[in-house]
Tab-separated table of C-alpha atoms and ligand atoms in Angstrom:
chain	number	residue	atom	x	y	z
W	21	MET	CA	18.244	-18.839	-18.570
W	22	ARG	CA	14.536	-18.948	-17.701
W	23	LEU	CA	12.810	-16.944	-14.977
W	24	ALA	CA	9.189	-17.055	-13.838
W	25	LEU	CA	7.397	-13.899	-12.765
W	26	ILE	CA	4.419	-13.610	-10.406
W	27	HIS	CA	2.919	-10.316	-9.257
W	28	ILE	CA	-0.024	-10.391	-6.826
W	29	ALA	CA	-0.564	-7.460	-4.460
W	30	GLN	CA	-3.124	-6.020	-2.101
W	31	GLU	CA	-2.643	-4.120	1.171
W	32	THR	CA	-5.176	-5.103	3.816
W	33	ASN	CA	-6.822	-2.789	6.324
W	34	ASP	CA	-8.350	-4.881	9.099
W	35	PHE	CA	-10.593	-2.044	10.280
W	36	ASN	CA	-12.451	-1.848	6.967
W	37	PRO	CA	-15.142	-4.530	7.307
W	38	VAL	CA	-15.766	-4.819	3.547
W	39	LEU	CA	-14.034	-7.809	1.922
W	40	THR	CA	-11.819	-7.272	-1.121
W	41	THR	CA	-13.090	-9.654	-3.786
W	42	LEU	CA	-11.899	-10.847	-7.180
W	43	ALA	CA	-14.069	-8.091	-8.679
W	44	ASP	CA	-11.863	-5.537	-6.909
W	45	PHE	CA	-8.798	-7.084	-8.540
W	46	GLU	CA	-10.591	-7.210	-11.897
W	47	ALA	CA	-11.258	-3.465	-11.674
W	48	PHE	CA	-7.498	-3.059	-12.160
W	49	GLY	CA	-7.198	-6.055	-14.469
W	50	ILE	CA	-6.132	-9.651	-13.716
W	51	HIS	CA	-3.713	-10.739	-16.431
W	52	GLU	CA	-2.044	-14.063	-17.247
W	53	GLY	CA	0.763	-15.173	-19.529
W	54	ALA	CA	2.255	-13.170	-22.356
W	55	GLU	CA	-0.267	-10.339	-22.157
W	56	ILE	CA	1.352	-9.307	-18.856
W	57	ALA	CA	4.459	-8.106	-20.657
W	58	ARG	CA	2.334	-6.291	-23.236
W	59	HIS	CA	0.403	-4.350	-20.583
W	60	PHE	CA	3.051	-3.867	-17.907
W	61	GLY	CA	6.404	-4.440	-19.611
W	62	GLU	CA	7.321	-0.769	-19.299
W	63	ILE	CA	5.630	0.287	-16.049
W	64	GLY	CA	5.533	-0.579	-12.389
W	65	GLN	CA	7.392	-3.367	-10.641
W	66	ILE	CA	7.035	-5.646	-13.675
W	67	GLY	CA	8.498	-2.940	-15.910
W	68	GLY	CA	11.435	-2.715	-13.512
W	69	HIS	CA	12.045	-6.435	-13.855
W	70	TYR	CA	12.175	-6.219	-17.653
W	71	ALA	CA	14.473	-3.185	-17.477
W	72	ALA	CA	16.941	-5.148	-15.348
W	73	ILE	CA	16.856	-8.018	-17.845
W	74	ARG	CA	17.470	-5.660	-20.776
W	75	GLU	CA	20.306	-3.837	-19.020
W	76	SER	CA	21.998	-7.107	-18.066
W	77	GLY	CA	22.505	-7.908	-21.756
W	78	LEU	CA	22.011	-11.573	-20.846
W	79	ASP	CA	19.940	-14.055	-22.796
W	80	ILE	CA	17.094	-14.493	-20.318
W	81	GLU	CA	13.558	-15.596	-21.002
W	82	THR	CA	10.868	-14.383	-18.593
W	83	ILE	CA	7.696	-16.431	-18.293
W	84	PRO	CA	5.036	-14.250	-16.649
W	85	ILE	CA	2.390	-16.271	-14.825
W	86	ILE	CA	-0.086	-13.859	-13.250
W	87	ARG	CA	-0.403	-10.170	-12.489
W	88	ALA	CA	-3.168	-9.036	-10.124
W	89	TRP	CA	-3.343	-5.831	-8.100
W	90	ALA	CA	-6.171	-4.324	-6.090
W	91	VAL	CA	-6.274	-1.052	-4.220
W	92	ALA	CA	-5.874	-1.418	-0.459
W	93	GLY	CA	-9.005	-2.536	1.349
W	94	GLY	CA	-10.533	-5.029	3.720
W	95	ARG	CA	-9.258	-8.614	3.912
W	96	ILE	CA	-9.343	-10.462	0.599
W	97	SER	CA	-12.057	-13.072	0.268
W	98	ARG	CA	-11.241	-16.731	0.700
W	99	GLU	CA	-12.353	-17.157	-2.914
W	100	ALA	CA	-9.733	-14.653	-4.089
W	101	PHE	CA	-7.028	-16.288	-1.946
W	102	ASP	CA	-7.871	-19.758	-3.305
W	103	TYR	CA	-8.008	-18.425	-6.865
W	104	PHE	CA	-4.456	-17.090	-6.590
W	105	GLN	CA	-3.192	-20.326	-5.010
W	106	VAL	CA	-4.639	-22.276	-7.932
W	107	LYS	CA	-3.094	-19.888	-10.477
W	108	ILE	CA	0.317	-19.995	-8.778
W	109	ARG	CA	0.276	-23.779	-8.628
W	110	ALA	CA	-0.919	-24.249	-12.199
W	111	GLY	CA	1.614	-21.747	-13.503
W	112	LEU	CA	4.649	-23.145	-11.718
W	113	GLU	CA	3.743	-26.803	-12.276
W	114	THR	CA	3.399	-26.440	-16.043
W	115	ILE	CA	6.243	-24.049	-16.735
W	116	GLY	CA	9.072	-26.600	-16.942
W	117	PRO	CA	12.497	-26.091	-15.377
W	118	ILE	CA	13.317	-22.519	-14.334
W	119	ASP	CA	16.460	-20.939	-12.936
W	120	GLY	CA	14.721	-18.527	-10.613
W	121	LEU	CA	11.403	-17.021	-9.555
W	122	VAL	CA	10.688	-13.307	-9.314
W	123	LEU	CA	7.877	-13.067	-6.780
W	124	GLN	CA	6.388	-9.587	-6.423
W	125	LEU	CA	3.935	-9.458	-3.505
W	126	HIS	CA	2.789	-6.797	-1.068
W	127	GLY	CA	3.451	-8.302	2.355
W	128	ALA	CA	0.516	-6.764	4.221
W	129	CYS	CA	-2.244	-8.870	2.691
W	130	ALA	CA	-4.600	-10.857	4.888
W	131	ALA	CA	-7.527	-13.024	3.820
W	132	GLU	CA	-10.626	-14.393	5.476
W	133	GLY	CA	-9.185	-16.661	8.169
W	134	ILE	CA	-5.588	-16.205	6.931
W	135	ASP	CA	-3.299	-13.609	8.521
W	136	ASP	CA	-0.237	-14.203	6.352
W	137	VAL	CA	-1.255	-14.432	2.702
W	138	GLU	CA	2.239	-13.780	1.345
W	139	GLY	CA	3.738	-16.396	3.680
W	140	GLU	CA	1.279	-18.945	2.280
W	141	GLN	CA	2.021	-17.897	-1.298
W	142	ALA	CA	5.789	-18.041	-0.795
W	143	GLU	CA	5.469	-21.439	0.885
W	144	LEU	CA	3.445	-22.793	-2.033
W	145	CYS	CA	6.059	-21.571	-4.520
W	146	ARG	CA	8.828	-23.201	-2.472
W	147	GLN	CA	6.932	-26.497	-2.219
W	148	ILE	CA	6.532	-26.645	-5.987
W	149	LEU	CA	10.020	-25.426	-6.924
W	150	GLY	CA	11.949	-27.367	-4.290
W	151	PRO	CA	14.824	-26.085	-2.158
W	152	ASP	CA	17.288	-25.145	-4.884
W	153	VAL	CA	15.530	-22.655	-7.152
W	154	PRO	CA	16.161	-19.117	-5.888
W	155	ILE	CA	13.019	-17.157	-5.023
W	156	LEU	CA	13.551	-13.405	-5.081
W	157	LEU	CA	10.754	-11.690	-3.205
W	158	GLY	CA	9.893	-8.021	-3.726
W	159	LEU	CA	7.786	-6.500	-0.963
W	160	ASP	CA	6.050	-3.234	-0.266
W	161	HIS	CA	7.870	-1.623	2.655
W	162	HIS	CA	4.576	-1.492	4.562
W	163	ALA	CA	4.769	-5.279	4.635
W	164	ASN	CA	4.440	-7.419	7.716
W	165	VAL	CA	7.422	-9.777	7.503
W	166	THR	CA	6.681	-13.223	8.916
W	167	GLN	CA	8.397	-16.505	9.712
W	168	LYS	CA	6.900	-18.137	6.612
W	169	ILE	CA	8.027	-15.336	4.318
W	170	MET	CA	11.568	-15.576	5.623
W	171	ALA	CA	11.656	-19.372	5.575
W	172	ASN	CA	10.603	-19.708	1.939
W	173	CYS	CA	12.489	-16.958	0.106
W	174	THR	CA	16.123	-16.726	-0.930
W	175	ALA	CA	16.465	-12.947	-0.829
W	176	ILE	CA	14.054	-10.093	-0.178
W	177	VAL	CA	13.969	-6.487	-1.388
W	178	GLY	CA	11.567	-3.745	-0.302
W	179	HIS	CA	10.426	-0.392	-1.613
W	180	ARG	CA	12.957	2.353	-0.869
W	181	THR	CA	10.616	5.315	-0.862
W	182	GLN	CA	7.202	6.486	0.277
W	183	PRO	CA	5.525	7.331	-2.068
W	184	HIS	CA	6.751	4.083	-3.582
W	185	ASP	CA	8.954	3.792	-6.629
W	186	VAL	CA	7.710	0.375	-7.646
W	187	PHE	CA	9.700	0.329	-10.902
W	188	ASP	CA	12.863	0.710	-8.834
W	189	THR	CA	11.898	-2.206	-6.582
W	190	GLY	CA	11.268	-4.446	-9.572
W	191	LYS	CA	14.597	-3.524	-11.121
W	192	ILE	CA	16.653	-3.916	-7.951
W	193	GLY	CA	15.013	-7.220	-7.098
W	194	THR	CA	15.848	-8.762	-10.429
W	195	GLU	CA	19.383	-7.355	-10.275
W	196	VAL	CA	19.863	-9.146	-6.935
W	197	LEU	CA	18.509	-12.364	-8.466
W	198	LEU	CA	20.924	-12.024	-11.395
W	199	ARG	CA	23.830	-11.598	-8.965
W	200	ILE	CA	22.775	-14.896	-7.387
W	201	LEU	CA	22.411	-16.664	-10.726
W	202	THR	CA	25.335	-15.256	-12.684
W	203	GLU	CA	27.857	-14.065	-10.092
W	204	LYS	CA	27.300	-16.952	-7.700
W	205	ALA	CA	26.349	-14.649	-4.856
W	206	ARG	CA	25.275	-16.756	-1.847
W	207	PRO	CA	22.564	-14.771	-0.088
W	208	VAL	CA	22.059	-15.147	3.647
W	209	MET	CA	19.438	-13.165	5.513
W	210	ALA	CA	18.973	-11.795	9.000
W	211	TRP	CA	15.830	-10.114	10.199
W	212	ARG	CA	14.418	-8.467	13.276
W	213	LYS	CA	10.854	-7.885	14.331
W	214	ILE	CA	10.422	-4.563	16.092
W	215	PRO	CA	7.428	-4.310	18.453
W	216	LEU	CA	6.369	-0.971	17.018
W	217	LEU	CA	3.356	0.646	15.395
W	218	SER	CA	2.889	4.172	14.121
W	219	HIS	CA	0.289	6.198	12.230
W	220	GLN	CA	1.322	7.314	8.727
W	221	GLU	CA	1.949	11.009	9.357
W	222	GLN	CA	5.712	10.413	9.602
W	223	PHE	CA	5.837	7.783	6.860
W	224	LEU	CA	7.288	9.878	4.034
W	225	THR	CA	10.879	8.824	3.382
W	226	SER	CA	11.773	12.351	2.250
W	227	LYS	CA	11.962	13.808	5.759
W	228	GLY	CA	12.135	13.141	9.471
W	229	PRO	CA	12.821	9.821	11.157
W	230	MET	CA	11.742	7.703	8.195
W	231	LYS	CA	14.309	9.416	5.979
W	232	ARG	CA	17.001	8.787	8.573
W	233	TRP	CA	16.091	5.099	8.858
W	234	PHE	CA	15.909	4.491	5.113
W	235	ASP	CA	19.035	6.551	4.376
W	236	ARG	CA	20.940	4.327	6.802
W	237	ALA	CA	19.819	1.221	4.908
W	238	ARG	CA	21.086	2.777	1.659
W	239	ALA	CA	24.410	3.578	3.323
W	240	LEU	CA	24.805	-0.052	4.446
W	241	GLU	CA	24.305	-1.190	0.850
W	242	ALA	CA	27.383	0.766	-0.193
W	243	ASP	CA	29.286	-2.278	1.109
W	244	ARG	CA	29.404	-4.720	-1.817
W	245	ARG	CA	28.912	-7.638	0.598
W	246	VAL	CA	25.450	-6.277	1.448
W	247	LEU	CA	23.040	-7.382	-1.271
W	248	GLN	CA	20.092	-5.596	0.274
W	249	ALA	CA	19.039	-3.805	3.453
W	250	SER	CA	15.324	-3.161	3.676
W	251	ASN	CA	13.152	-1.598	6.361
W	252	TYR	CA	9.489	-2.432	6.882
W	253	PRO	CA	7.394	0.085	8.834
W	254	MET	CA	4.238	-2.021	8.678
W	255	GLN	CA	1.182	-0.075	7.580
W	256	PRO	CA	-0.648	0.749	10.801
W	257	TRP	CA	-4.005	-0.906	10.230
W	258	LEU	CA	-3.048	-4.558	9.936
W	259	ASP	CA	-4.219	-6.589	12.923
W	260	VAL	CA	-2.492	-9.959	12.502
W	261	ALA	CA	-0.781	-12.577	14.631
W	262	GLU	CA	2.785	-11.638	13.664
W	263	GLY	CA	2.132	-7.916	13.173
W	264	GLY	CA	4.843	-5.314	13.716
W	265	TRP	CA	7.693	-3.459	12.045
W	266	SER	CA	10.777	-5.278	10.827
W	267	THR	CA	14.060	-4.995	8.996
W	268	ILE	CA	15.887	-7.478	6.756
W	269	VAL	CA	19.543	-7.536	5.751
W	270	VAL	CA	20.777	-9.810	2.962
W	271	THR	CA	24.519	-10.327	2.608
W	272	ASP	CA	26.663	-12.384	0.290
W	273	GLY	CA	27.531	-15.327	2.504
W	274	ASP	CA	28.289	-13.374	5.685
W	275	GLN	CA	25.696	-14.312	8.312
W	276	ALA	CA	27.459	-12.495	11.146
W	277	LEU	CA	27.510	-9.276	9.149
W	278	ALA	CA	23.822	-9.652	8.280
W	279	GLU	CA	22.956	-10.174	11.949
W	280	ALA	CA	24.973	-7.176	13.093
W	281	LEU	CA	23.473	-4.856	10.496
W	282	ALA	CA	19.932	-6.082	11.168
W	283	ASP	CA	20.512	-5.284	14.835
W	284	GLU	CA	21.774	-1.844	13.912
W	285	LEU	CA	18.749	-1.003	11.729
W	286	ALA	CA	16.326	-2.353	14.315
W	287	ASP	CA	17.992	-0.387	17.089
W	288	LEU	CA	17.927	2.783	14.992
W	289	ALA	CA	14.170	2.481	14.419
W	290	TRP	CA	13.588	1.736	18.091
W	291	SER	CA	15.649	4.765	19.150
W	292	MET	CA	13.341	6.975	17.055
W	293	ARG	CA	10.106	5.341	18.235
W	294	ASP	CA	8.767	8.590	19.658
W	295	ASP	CA	9.740	10.620	16.578
W	296	PHE	CA	7.546	8.330	14.468
W	297	GLN	CA	4.575	9.173	16.713
W	298	VAL	CA	4.658	12.956	16.120
W	299	ARG	CA	1.284	14.179	14.859
W	300	GLU	CA	0.744	16.925	12.283
W	301	ALA	CA	-2.994	16.659	11.710
W	302	VAL	CA	-5.355	19.410	12.839
W	303	THR	CA	-9.059	19.128	13.641
W	304	VAL	CA	-11.427	18.807	10.696
W	305	ASP	CA	-12.894	22.306	11.270
W	306	GLU	CA	-9.450	23.869	11.530
W	307	ALA	CA	-8.333	22.110	8.353
W	308	VAL	CA	-11.356	23.404	6.439
W	309	HIS	CA	-10.935	26.970	7.810
W	310	LYS	CA	-7.251	26.970	6.860
W	311	ALA	CA	-7.954	25.672	3.369
W	312	ASP	CA	-10.697	28.228	2.768
W	313	ALA	CA	-8.507	31.059	4.066
W	314	ALA	CA	-5.518	30.108	1.897
W	315	ALA	CA	-4.450	32.731	-0.628
W	316	ARG	CA	-4.795	30.254	-3.464
W	317	GLY	CA	-5.599	26.653	-4.267
W	318	MET	CA	-5.313	23.836	-4.808
W	319	VAL	CA	-5.207	23.029	-1.109
W	320	VAL	CA	-5.080	19.298	-0.460
W	321	LEU	CA	-7.046	18.110	2.574
W	322	SER	CA	-5.728	14.698	3.552
W	323	ASP	CA	-8.552	12.541	4.903
W	324	THR	CA	-6.304	10.040	6.662
W	325	GLY	CA	-9.089	8.266	8.543
W	326	ASP	CA	-10.711	7.337	5.248
W	327	THR	CA	-7.520	6.694	3.271
W	328	VAL	CA	-8.544	4.520	0.349
W	329	PHE	CA	-4.863	4.005	-0.442
W	330	GLY	CA	-4.516	2.742	3.146
W	331	GLY	CA	-7.465	0.404	2.751
W	332	ALA	CA	-10.359	2.462	4.113
W	333	ALA	CA	-13.746	2.179	2.435
W	334	GLY	CA	-13.993	5.729	1.056
W	335	ASP	CA	-17.379	6.356	2.648
W	336	SER	CA	-16.464	9.136	5.087
W	337	ASN	CA	-18.566	12.304	5.052
W	338	LEU	CA	-16.739	14.116	7.863
W	339	ILE	CA	-15.017	16.764	5.720
W	340	LEU	CA	-18.149	17.145	3.559
W	341	GLU	CA	-20.163	17.822	6.716
W	342	ALA	CA	-17.673	20.402	7.957
W	343	ILE	CA	-17.527	22.272	4.628
W	344	LEU	CA	-21.326	22.455	4.359
W	345	ARG	CA	-21.743	23.476	8.003
W	346	LEU	CA	-18.983	26.090	7.902
W	347	GLY	CA	-20.122	27.442	4.526
W	348	THR	CA	-16.779	27.843	2.769
W	349	LYS	CA	-16.308	30.446	0.045
W	350	GLY	CA	-13.966	28.212	-1.922
W	351	ARG	CA	-15.227	25.215	-3.842
W	352	ALA	CA	-14.155	21.712	-2.921
W	353	LEU	CA	-13.742	18.345	-4.658
W	354	ILE	CA	-14.608	15.278	-2.602
W	355	PRO	CA	-14.663	11.626	-3.695
W	356	LEU	CA	-17.178	9.256	-2.125
W	357	ILE	CA	-17.553	5.519	-2.596
W	358	SER	CA	-21.233	4.604	-2.422
W	359	PRO	CA	-22.944	2.065	-4.694
W	360	GLN	CA	-26.253	2.927	-3.046
W	361	ALA	CA	-25.994	6.648	-3.769
W	362	VAL	CA	-24.886	5.965	-7.337
W	363	GLN	CA	-28.015	3.860	-7.810
W	364	VAL	CA	-30.332	6.582	-6.481
W	365	LEU	CA	-28.686	9.402	-8.428
W	366	ILE	CA	-28.603	7.516	-11.732
W	367	ALA	CA	-32.286	6.700	-11.305
W	368	ALA	CA	-32.951	10.427	-10.819
W	369	GLY	CA	-30.995	11.405	-13.937
W	370	GLU	CA	-28.711	14.264	-14.987
W	371	GLY	CA	-29.905	17.761	-14.085
W	372	THR	CA	-32.207	16.533	-11.312
W	373	GLU	CA	-32.168	17.930	-7.769
W	374	VAL	CA	-32.008	15.104	-5.231
W	375	THR	CA	-32.092	14.898	-1.434
W	376	LEU	CA	-30.450	11.749	-0.051
W	377	PRO	CA	-28.277	10.402	2.773
W	378	LEU	CA	-24.571	10.194	1.956
W	379	GLY	CA	-21.726	8.351	3.656
W	380	GLY	CA	-21.355	5.620	6.220
W	381	ASP	CA	-22.469	2.779	3.947
W	382	ALA	CA	-19.414	0.594	4.488
W	383	ALA	CA	-17.847	1.528	7.818
W	384	PRO	CA	-20.792	2.437	10.088
W	385	ALA	CA	-18.611	2.081	13.173
W	386	PHE	CA	-16.972	5.333	12.106
W	387	PHE	CA	-19.527	7.298	10.045
W	388	ALA	CA	-23.255	8.085	10.079
W	389	PRO	CA	-25.193	9.103	6.953
W	390	LEU	CA	-25.544	12.847	6.280
W	391	THR	CA	-28.632	14.038	4.404
W	392	VAL	CA	-27.820	16.575	1.679
W	393	THR	CA	-29.546	18.156	-1.314
W	394	GLY	CA	-27.730	18.621	-4.585
W	395	THR	CA	-27.898	18.379	-8.350
W	396	VAL	CA	-26.781	15.500	-10.566
W	397	ARG	CA	-24.326	17.078	-12.977
W	398	ARG	CA	-23.128	14.042	-14.892
W	399	ILE	CA	-23.427	10.268	-15.035
W	400	GLY	CA	-20.664	8.065	-16.447
W	401	GLY	CA	-18.406	5.095	-15.862
W	402	GLY	CA	-16.188	2.541	-17.543
W	403	ALA	CA	-12.430	2.525	-17.983
W	404	ILE	CA	-10.749	5.756	-16.872
W	405	PRO	CA	-7.270	6.499	-18.304
W	406	LEU	CA	-4.732	7.147	-15.548
W	407	ALA	CA	-1.334	8.789	-15.177
W	408	PHE	CA	-0.396	6.370	-12.401
W	409	ASN	CA	2.797	4.588	-11.456
W	410	HIS	CA	1.819	1.045	-12.376
W	411	GLN	CA	-1.568	1.200	-13.976
W	412	ALA	CA	-2.714	2.718	-17.268
W	413	GLU	CA	-6.438	2.696	-16.515
W	414	VAL	CA	-8.952	1.898	-13.805
W	415	ASP	CA	-12.606	0.939	-13.716
W	416	MET	CA	-14.439	2.655	-10.853
W	417	GLY	CA	-17.810	1.238	-11.820
W	418	ARG	CA	-20.617	3.691	-12.471
W	419	VAL	CA	-19.776	7.254	-11.478
W	420	VAL	CA	-21.935	10.299	-10.696
W	421	VAL	CA	-20.773	13.910	-10.439
W	422	PHE	CA	-23.041	15.504	-7.824
W	423	ASP	CA	-22.957	19.193	-6.809
W	424	VAL	CA	-23.902	20.081	-3.221
W	425	GLY	CA	-23.390	23.773	-2.409
W	426	PRO	CA	-19.662	24.538	-2.758
W	427	VAL	CA	-18.815	20.830	-3.020
W	428	THR	CA	-18.538	18.701	-6.130
W	429	LEU	CA	-18.732	15.041	-5.194
W	430	LEU	CA	-17.372	12.307	-7.421
W	431	ILE	CA	-19.427	9.332	-6.273
W	432	SER	CA	-18.400	5.909	-7.558
W	433	GLU	CA	-19.389	2.287	-7.078
W	434	LEU	CA	-15.839	0.960	-6.776
W	435	ARG	CA	-12.991	2.482	-4.791
W	436	GLY	CA	-10.489	2.512	-7.656
W	437	VAL	CA	-8.076	5.346	-6.920
W	438	ALA	CA	-10.840	7.450	-5.268
W	439	GLY	CA	-10.051	11.106	-6.061
W	440	ASN	CA	-6.320	10.756	-5.533
W	441	VAL	CA	-5.420	11.248	-9.208
W	442	PRO	CA	-6.560	14.460	-11.004
W	443	GLY	CA	-7.282	12.539	-14.196
W	444	VAL	CA	-10.254	10.875	-12.532
W	445	TYR	CA	-11.987	14.254	-12.240
W	446	GLU	CA	-10.888	15.355	-15.709
W	447	ALA	CA	-12.338	12.157	-17.178
W	448	PHE	CA	-15.756	13.429	-16.120
W	449	GLY	CA	-15.304	16.931	-17.490
W	450	ILE	CA	-14.449	18.628	-14.194
W	451	ASP	CA	-12.125	21.638	-14.537
W	452	LEU	CA	-9.864	21.525	-11.497
W	453	ALA	CA	-8.947	25.194	-11.924
W	454	GLY	CA	-12.376	26.091	-10.566
W	455	TYR	CA	-11.677	24.572	-7.143
W	456	LYS	CA	-9.920	25.814	-4.026
W	457	MET	CA	-9.517	22.483	-2.244
W	458	ALA	CA	-9.491	18.759	-2.903
W	459	VAL	CA	-10.016	16.013	-0.350
W	460	LEU	CA	-7.528	13.207	-0.966
W	461	LYS	CA	-8.127	9.758	0.467
W	462	THR	CA	-4.499	9.099	1.357
W	463	ALA	CA	-2.008	9.941	4.100
W	464	SER	CA	1.042	9.803	1.844
W	465	ASN	CA	0.334	9.670	-1.866
W	466	PHE	CA	0.078	13.353	-2.694
W	467	GLN	CA	2.353	13.031	-5.727
W	468	TYR	CA	-0.365	12.916	-8.386
W	469	PHE	CA	-1.872	16.223	-7.249
W	470	ALA	CA	1.533	17.734	-6.425
W	471	PRO	CA	1.930	19.731	-9.677
W	472	ILE	CA	-1.235	21.720	-8.899
W	473	THR	CA	-1.042	21.698	-5.074
W	474	SER	CA	-0.324	24.887	-3.077
W	475	GLN	CA	-0.268	23.147	0.325
W	476	VAL	CA	-1.231	19.924	2.073
W	477	ILE	CA	-3.248	20.008	5.296
W	478	ARG	CA	-3.755	16.814	7.266
W	479	ALA	CA	-7.220	16.586	8.802
W	480	ASP	CA	-7.463	14.501	11.951
W	481	THR	CA	-10.361	12.373	10.773
W	482	ARG	CA	-11.528	9.156	12.325
W	483	GLY	CA	-12.041	6.031	10.238
W	484	PRO	CA	-10.416	2.690	9.406
W	485	GLY	CA	-7.182	4.535	8.541
W	486	GLN	CA	-7.164	6.991	11.406
W	487	SER	CA	-3.931	8.280	12.905
W	488	ASP	CA	-5.207	7.577	16.404
W	489	VAL	CA	-3.984	3.985	16.641
W	490	PHE	CA	-4.851	3.841	20.346
W	491	THR	CA	-8.623	3.605	19.930
W	492	LEU	CA	-8.666	1.118	17.051
W	493	PRO	CA	-10.156	-2.248	18.096
W	494	TRP	CA	-6.955	-4.333	18.033
W	495	ARG	CA	-7.480	-8.058	18.602
W	496	ARG	CA	-4.651	-10.060	17.039
W	497	ILE	CA	-1.435	-8.045	16.991
W	498	PRO	CA	1.188	-9.376	19.450
W	499	ARG	CA	1.292	-7.432	22.708
W	500	PRO	CA	2.999	-5.556	24.084
W	501	VAL	CA	3.541	-3.251	21.136
W	502	TYR	CA	4.714	0.351	21.318
W	503	PRO	CA	3.043	2.849	21.683
W	504	LEU	CA	-0.053	0.899	22.752
W	505	GLU	CA	2.083	-0.253	25.664
W	506	THR	CA	5.267	1.090	27.169
W	507	ILE	CA	8.143	-1.304	26.552
W	508	SER	CA	11.347	-0.775	28.456
W	509	ASP	CA	13.377	-3.904	27.697
W	510	TRP	CA	12.932	-4.403	23.966
W	511	ARG	CA	16.575	-5.152	23.132
W	512	ALA	CA	16.019	-8.632	24.585
W	513	HIS	CA	13.471	-9.277	21.838
W	514	SER	CA	15.841	-9.009	18.920
W	515	SER	CA	17.748	-12.125	19.941
W	516	GLN	CA	14.721	-14.165	20.893
W	517	PRO	CA	14.374	-17.576	19.205
W	518	GLY	CA	12.965	-17.197	15.739
W	519	ALA	CA	13.875	-13.562	15.360
W	520	GLY	CA	17.223	-14.285	13.793
W	521	THR	CA	17.883	-15.951	10.479
W	522	GLY	CA	15.244	-17.136	8.087
G	2	ZN	ZN1	3.074	0.730	0.877
């Protein structure tokens, strides 16, 4: 048996005006052919695929075509979109007959002029492969599920946890495909769009309403007829024509069961729509005071508005400003993405005192530059080794460690993983034990700092990833959508034409 494997993923934030280009994908490595298995055969979603193949004991050949991943950011460039279309086409047209395609995409990727990148990619694969080759699609659960995605895939699986266990998704997806190919399972899908948005403060699947919703999907899968039940709380900064939450149920040949369970999962999410809106963030000043007053570090300050893992640009200086103004006793680590500042500081050289404006280079609608004086501690760059769930290293371009009062800034040219992984600081000789607080550019991915974290405080920062979804400049998302509008009669929506089977 022969399977093809394609993995292309980026999560788009429509409120970050900076395009994600091929260079952003190259910072994490674009790989083709056999080298994909060498680099990723044991890790991430691709590693999960190979684990499922091994555990099946079946004689299956995998032909990897392309693997490309970029950290969340602005829309991908048209050049990047076209590049991937060409690679997909070339790969599938030259591969010879295959029994199935493992397609690992994100689901919340948009490009210049294209709202539904994954729908286009899935449609291209279907056009080349014809109607009979099963396409198993793995999606991030922050995906925006669309008509085209549903129409062109045979079965769909989504991440089960936030933070994501991408290995698990890869393994489960391929296991579902093997049930189709070897046990003659006949997948049928039902899906529902849910006219709902929410900030990310209730997005962890370990507690609260998200746990209840995802636990229910797992419970439905206890029925052997249910191949997969997956929920999709769309990441809250995607402004596209078919935007909104969704749920998909895949059963073995039982359309009525799939429809009933999709209704149940959609209704459950809708019934908790206000629970998903509960805010935990405190003002920036309060967050800084609390962190400084904590008995011990490392206190994580979550800069949600500038979440690089949610696609923000990483150029916020709001927490930096508050720490300098309030004069904290404890020392703080803050990442900043600024090619301009890197240029100035490298020109000045290590050991030099420099006064310069910082922040607001990329998203000026949210941030204004702040003039600070500090000392260049270290200049570096190149590949940084990472303890990360699907990536062994990252290139963040040139990097400068810059000390400003109680703050040590890690300023980089590329967003990479910002300061969300301790190894990034350690790679530049920074001893984390000397710090009381660390600003993380994420609303959910605290797992890499967790072993050294005493508490997490969410700061209510503005920015392209802000929790306040009401004041974001929405243009394309279908209206009405809750909570931007009050919707009283939503149940009618779930049986509207087009919201049923794929
Ligand atoms: Zn996600």
